[in-house]
Coordinates of C-alpha atoms in Angstrom, one line a residue:
M772 CA 7.5 -19.6 15.6
S773 CA 7.9 -16.2 14.0
T774 CA 4.9 -14.4 12.5
A775 CA 5.2 -13.7 8.8
T776 CA 3.6 -10.3 8.1
D777 CA 2.5 -8.2 5.1
L778 CA 2.9 -4.8 6.6
H779 CA 0.9 -2.9 3.9
Q780 CA -2.5 -3.8 2.5
H781 CA -5.7 -1.8 1.9
A782 CA -9.4 -2.6 2.3
W783 CA -12.7 -0.8 1.6
P784 CA -15.2 -2.0 4.3
E785 CA -18.8 -1.4 3.5
P786 CA -19.5 0.9 6.4
F787 CA -16.7 3.2 5.1
L788 CA -18.1 3.0 1.5
A789 CA -21.5 3.9 2.9
A790 CA -20.1 6.9 4.7
L791 CA -18.4 8.1 1.5
S792 CA -21.7 7.7 -0.4
A793 CA -23.2 10.4 1.9
R794 CA -20.7 13.0 0.6
T795 CA -21.7 15.4 -2.2
D796 CA -18.2 15.9 -3.6
G797 CA -15.0 13.7 -3.9
P798 CA -13.8 11.6 -2.5
R799 CA -17.2 9.9 -2.5
T800 CA -18.8 6.6 -3.6
R801 CA -21.9 5.7 -5.7
V802 CA -23.8 2.5 -5.8
D803 CA -24.8 1.4 -9.3
A804 CA -28.0 -0.4 -10.1
D805 CA -26.1 -3.7 -10.2
G806 CA -25.0 -3.1 -6.6
S807 CA -21.4 -2.3 -7.4
W808 CA -19.5 0.5 -5.7
N809 CA -17.8 3.2 -7.7
L810 CA -15.2 5.5 -6.2
L811 CA -15.3 9.1 -7.5
L812 CA -12.3 11.3 -7.0
P813 CA -11.6 14.9 -8.1
G814 CA -10.1 14.9 -11.6
E815 CA -10.2 11.1 -11.9
P816 CA -12.4 8.7 -13.9
D817 CA -14.8 6.6 -11.9
C818 CA -13.2 3.5 -10.4
V819 CA -15.2 0.4 -9.7
L820 CA -14.4 -1.3 -6.4
G821 CA -14.8 -5.0 -6.7
E822 CA -14.4 -8.1 -4.5
K823 CA -10.7 -7.9 -4.2
E824 CA -11.0 -4.4 -2.6
I825 CA -14.0 -5.1 -0.4
D826 CA -14.1 -8.9 0.5
L827 CA -11.5 -9.6 3.1
H828 CA -12.6 -13.2 3.5
R829 CA -11.4 -13.7 -0.1
R830 CA -8.2 -12.0 0.7
E831 CA -7.5 -14.4 3.6
G832 CA -7.0 -17.3 1.2
A833 CA -4.4 -15.4 -0.8
L834 CA -2.6 -14.4 2.4
F835 CA -2.2 -17.9 3.6
A836 CA -1.3 -19.2 0.1
A837 CA 1.6 -16.8 0.2
D838 CA 2.8 -18.4 3.5
L839 CA 1.9 -15.2 5.4
D840 CA 0.3 -15.2 8.8
R841 CA -1.2 -11.7 8.9
A842 CA -1.6 -8.5 7.0
L843 CA -1.8 -4.9 8.4
L844 CA -4.5 -2.7 6.7
V845 CA -3.8 1.0 6.0
P846 CA -6.5 3.6 5.5
P847 CA -6.8 5.0 2.0
L848 CA -4.6 8.0 2.7
A849 CA -3.8 8.5 -1.0
I850 CA -7.3 9.7 -1.7
G851 CA -7.0 12.4 0.9
I852 CA -9.6 11.5 3.4
D853 CA -7.4 12.5 6.3
G854 CA -7.0 16.0 4.8
L855 CA -10.7 16.8 4.6
P856 CA -12.2 19.2 7.2
A857 CA -11.5 17.7 10.5
D858 CA -15.0 16.6 11.4
D859 CA -15.5 15.0 8.0
A860 CA -12.2 13.2 8.2
R861 CA -12.8 12.0 11.7
A862 CA -16.2 10.5 10.8
L863 CA -14.8 8.7 7.7
L864 CA -11.7 7.4 9.5
T865 CA -13.9 6.1 12.4
A866 CA -16.1 4.3 9.9
W867 CA -13.0 2.8 8.2
H868 CA -11.5 1.7 11.6
E869 CA -14.7 0.2 12.8
G870 CA -15.3 -1.6 9.5
V871 CA -11.9 -3.3 9.3
L872 CA -11.6 -4.0 13.0
A873 CA -15.0 -5.8 12.9
H874 CA -13.6 -8.3 10.5
G875 CA -10.7 -9.5 12.7
G876 CA -9.1 -12.7 11.6
P877 CA -5.5 -12.3 10.3
F878 CA -5.8 -8.6 9.7
G879 CA -4.3 -5.9 11.9
V880 CA -5.2 -2.3 11.5
W881 CA -3.2 0.9 11.2
A882 CA -5.0 3.9 12.7
S883 CA -5.0 7.4 11.2
V884 CA -6.1 10.8 12.5
P885 CA -7.4 14.0 10.7
S886 CA -4.4 15.9 9.3
Q887 CA -6.0 19.3 9.8
D888 CA -6.6 18.6 13.5
P889 CA -4.4 15.7 14.7
R890 CA -5.5 15.0 18.3
P891 CA -3.9 12.5 20.7
S892 CA -7.4 11.6 21.9
D893 CA -8.3 10.3 18.4
L894 CA -5.1 8.1 18.4
R895 CA -5.8 6.8 21.9
A896 CA -9.4 5.9 20.9
A897 CA -8.2 4.0 17.9
L898 CA -5.5 2.2 19.8
D899 CA -8.1 1.3 22.5
R900 CA -10.3 -0.2 19.8
G901 CA -7.5 -2.4 18.7
A902 CA -5.3 -0.6 16.2
I903 CA -1.6 -1.6 16.2
G904 CA -0.1 1.8 15.4
L905 CA -0.5 5.0 13.5
A906 CA -0.3 5.5 9.7
V907 CA 0.3 9.1 8.5
P908 CA 0.5 10.6 5.0
A909 CA 4.1 11.5 4.1
A910 CA 3.1 15.2 4.3
A911 CA 2.9 14.8 8.1
L912 CA 6.7 14.6 8.1
A913 CA 7.4 16.9 5.2
D914 CA 9.1 19.7 7.2
A915 CA 9.5 21.2 10.7
D916 CA 6.1 22.8 10.7
A917 CA 4.4 19.5 9.8
L918 CA 6.3 17.7 12.5
E919 CA 5.3 20.3 15.1
R920 CA 1.6 20.0 14.1
F921 CA 1.8 16.2 14.5
G922 CA 4.1 16.4 17.5
P923 CA 1.5 15.7 20.2
V924 CA 0.1 12.7 18.4
L925 CA 3.6 11.3 17.8
E926 CA 4.4 11.8 21.5
E927 CA 1.3 9.9 22.4
L928 CA 2.3 7.1 20.0
A929 CA 5.7 6.9 21.6
R930 CA 4.2 6.8 25.1
A931 CA 2.0 3.9 24.0
D932 CA 5.1 2.2 22.6
R933 CA 3.4 1.7 19.2
P934 CA 4.9 2.1 15.7
L935 CA 4.5 4.7 12.9
F936 CA 3.9 3.9 9.3
V937 CA 4.5 6.6 6.7
H938 CA 2.4 6.2 3.5
P939 CA 2.0 8.4 0.5
G940 CA -0.9 10.9 0.8
A941 CA -2.9 12.8 -1.7
P942 CA -1.0 15.3 -4.0
A943 CA -1.2 18.9 -2.8
N944 CA -3.7 19.9 -5.6
G945 CA -6.1 17.2 -4.5
A946 CA -6.3 15.2 -7.7
V947 CA -4.8 11.7 -7.4
S948 CA -3.1 11.9 -10.8
G949 CA -2.2 15.6 -10.7
R950 CA -3.5 16.4 -14.2
P951 CA -6.3 14.7 -16.2
D952 CA -3.8 13.9 -19.0
D953 CA -1.2 12.4 -16.8
A954 CA -0.4 8.7 -17.3
A955 CA -1.9 6.2 -14.9
W956 CA 1.5 5.4 -13.5
W957 CA 2.5 9.0 -13.0
P958 CA 1.5 9.6 -9.3
A959 CA 3.3 6.5 -8.1
L960 CA 6.6 7.7 -9.7
G961 CA 6.2 11.4 -10.0
D962 CA 4.6 12.2 -6.7
Y963 CA 4.5 9.4 -4.1
T964 CA 8.2 8.7 -4.2
G965 CA 9.0 12.3 -3.7
Q966 CA 6.6 12.6 -0.8
L967 CA 8.2 9.6 0.9
L968 CA 11.8 10.7 0.2
R969 CA 11.1 14.1 1.7
A970 CA 9.5 12.6 4.8
W971 CA 12.5 10.2 5.3
A972 CA 15.0 13.0 5.0
T973 CA 13.0 15.2 7.4
W974 CA 12.9 12.3 9.9
L975 CA 16.7 11.8 9.7
D976 CA 17.3 15.5 10.1
R977 CA 15.0 16.3 13.0
G978 CA 12.1 13.9 13.5
H979 CA 14.3 11.3 15.3
R980 CA 15.6 14.0 17.7
D981 CA 12.1 15.0 18.7
H982 CA 10.9 11.4 19.0
P983 CA 14.0 9.3 19.7
T984 CA 12.2 6.1 20.8
L985 CA 9.6 6.0 18.1
R986 CA 9.8 3.0 15.7
V987 CA 8.9 4.0 12.1
A988 CA 8.5 2.3 8.8
F989 CA 8.5 4.0 5.5
A990 CA 6.5 2.6 2.6
A991 CA 8.1 1.8 -0.8
L992 CA 11.7 1.8 0.6
A993 CA 11.2 5.5 1.7
G994 CA 10.7 6.5 -1.9
G995 CA 14.1 5.1 -2.7
G996 CA 15.8 6.6 0.3
A997 CA 17.0 3.1 1.3
L998 CA 19.2 3.2 -1.9
M999 CA 20.6 6.7 -1.2
L1000 CA 23.0 6.1 1.7
E1001 CA 26.1 6.7 -0.5
R1002 CA 24.7 10.1 -1.5
L1003 CA 23.7 10.7 2.2
A1004 CA 27.3 9.9 3.3
A1005 CA 28.8 12.1 0.6
R1006 CA 26.9 15.1 2.0
G1007 CA 27.7 14.3 5.6
G1008 CA 24.4 12.8 6.5
P1009 CA 23.5 10.4 9.3
V1010 CA 24.1 7.0 7.6
D1011 CA 24.1 5.1 10.9
L1012 CA 20.7 6.6 11.7
A1013 CA 19.4 5.5 8.3
R1014 CA 20.3 1.9 9.3
S1015 CA 18.9 2.2 12.8
E1016 CA 16.8 -0.6 14.3
H1017 CA 14.2 2.1 14.8
I1018 CA 13.7 2.5 11.1
A1019 CA 12.2 -0.1 8.7
Y1020 CA 11.9 0.1 4.9
E1021 CA 8.7 -1.5 3.5
T1022 CA 9.2 -3.1 0.1
S1023 CA 5.9 -2.6 -1.8
S1024 CA 6.1 -2.2 -5.6
F1025 CA 9.7 -3.3 -5.7
G1026 CA 11.1 -6.5 -7.0
P1027 CA 14.1 -8.7 -6.3
R1028 CA 16.9 -6.6 -7.9
T1029 CA 15.9 -3.4 -6.0
I1030 CA 15.3 -5.3 -2.8
A1031 CA 18.7 -6.9 -3.1
A1032 CA 20.3 -3.5 -3.5
A1033 CA 18.4 -2.1 -0.6
A1034 CA 19.5 -5.0 1.6
Q1035 CA 23.1 -4.2 0.7
S1036 CA 22.5 -0.6 1.5
V1037 CA 20.6 -0.6 4.8
G1038 CA 20.8 -4.3 5.8
A1039 CA 18.4 -7.1 5.0
D1040 CA 16.9 -7.1 8.5
R1041 CA 15.8 -3.5 8.0
L1042 CA 13.5 -4.5 5.2
A1043 CA 9.8 -5.3 5.9
F1044 CA 7.7 -7.0 3.3
G1045 CA 4.6 -5.2 2.1
S1046 CA 2.4 -6.0 -0.9
D1047 CA 0.1 -2.9 -1.2
R1048 CA -2.6 -5.4 -2.1
P1049 CA -4.9 -4.9 -3.9
V1050 CA -3.7 -1.6 -5.3
V1051 CA -0.8 -3.1 -7.3
A1052 CA -0.5 -6.7 -6.2
P1053 CA -1.7 -9.7 -8.3
E1054 CA -4.2 -12.1 -6.9
E1055 CA -1.4 -14.4 -5.6
Q1056 CA 1.6 -12.4 -4.3
H1057 CA 4.3 -14.3 -2.6
V1058 CA 7.2 -12.7 -0.7
P1059 CA 9.9 -11.9 -3.3
R1060 CA 12.8 -14.4 -3.3
V1061 CA 15.9 -12.4 -3.4
A1062 CA 19.6 -13.4 -3.7
G1063 CA 21.2 -13.1 -0.3
V1064 CA 17.9 -12.4 1.5
D1065 CA 16.0 -15.1 3.4
A1066 CA 12.4 -14.9 2.3
R1067 CA 11.0 -15.8 5.7
R1068 CA 13.1 -13.2 7.5
L1069 CA 12.0 -10.5 5.0
A1070 CA 8.5 -11.1 6.2
T1071 CA 9.3 -11.4 9.9
V1072 CA 12.3 -9.6 11.4
A1073 CA 11.8 -6.0 10.6
A1074 CA 8.0 -6.3 11.2
A1075 CA 8.6 -7.9 14.6
R1076 CA 11.0 -5.2 15.6
L1077 CA 8.7 -2.5 14.4
L1078 CA 5.7 -3.9 16.3
G1079 CA 7.7 -4.5 19.5
E1080 CA 7.5 -8.3 19.3
P1081 CA 10.3 -10.8 19.9
V1082 CA 12.7 -10.8 16.9
P1083 CA 13.2 -14.3 15.5
S1084 CA 16.8 -15.6 15.2
A1085 CA 18.0 -17.0 12.0
E1086 CA 18.0 -20.5 13.6
Q1087 CA 14.3 -20.1 14.5
D1088 CA 13.4 -19.2 11.0
A1089 CA 15.4 -22.1 9.6
D1090 CA 13.3 -24.5 11.7
V1091 CA 10.1 -23.4 10.0
V1092 CA 11.2 -23.0 6.4
A1093 CA 10.9 -26.4 4.6
A1094 CA 12.2 -25.3 1.2
P1095 CA 15.2 -23.1 0.4
S1096 CA 14.1 -19.5 0.7
V1097 CA 16.9 -17.8 -1.3
V1098 CA 17.2 -18.0 -5.0
A1099 CA 19.5 -16.2 -7.4
V1100 CA 18.0 -13.3 -9.3
A1101 CA 18.0 -13.9 -13.0
A1102 CA 20.4 -11.8 -15.1

């Protein structure tokens, strides 16, 4: 039986929150008199972290209600912890890794390393503790210099035959929303997609040549890169590489219409379901049902290939799906 996977969730384990509370500037946390945790970021209003962020036991029920078997947890790279001075970043990432790995259950863990001092030894230690692969901020693949800086870590990842997940990182100016008067939705549209699209283009241009065996998934359909193959072809770009079995496109924040278009562009079996829970997902988030895309395969095939697991056949998935998994998208 195939394993249905949510490739992209987040969690805030208490050991990590406690480590953040020892900091004197952002990102940091504060515990209020009522015991609630507040996240403090440069240029941002305080953000209360509640049960949906912290309590993974509660999250398990929503996972199984969505007919999913596991979720892979990503460090909070968007708040810039990886970009802090290396010793600070290393301590915070270690606290995060240990906190989520201690929970176990249906949750796998993506490791991360300090961006200012990415060491293969840090990656090896995280993999030895049980991490399934490496998550990097998109800036790690932004250009040739970034690729060179992360090169030894990516080589170590390839030697271990583990996957890479590319996630948005903190904006260059350090404030999550860019400017205090930016709309709340602005970073997701005005910054994160641009980061991911640049990382995807850099990978197609040179990253795959430096690391040809590495399996990589890009969050949020590579910032829309999955929809740009016609433009890529018009400029003489490597369309076949963009559809390679070594590349997966995670679907978080996108709905049936866009996922259907991405399936036509890169192939349905290159798409991997991710919810980004609890950042944007509602309490109950099922795999989107998309015209022409089998829902079970959206949560199994690309994830299995990315993780180096047996890839289920269509017949295997048909055996475990009791109800029709494809519905038409409303006009």
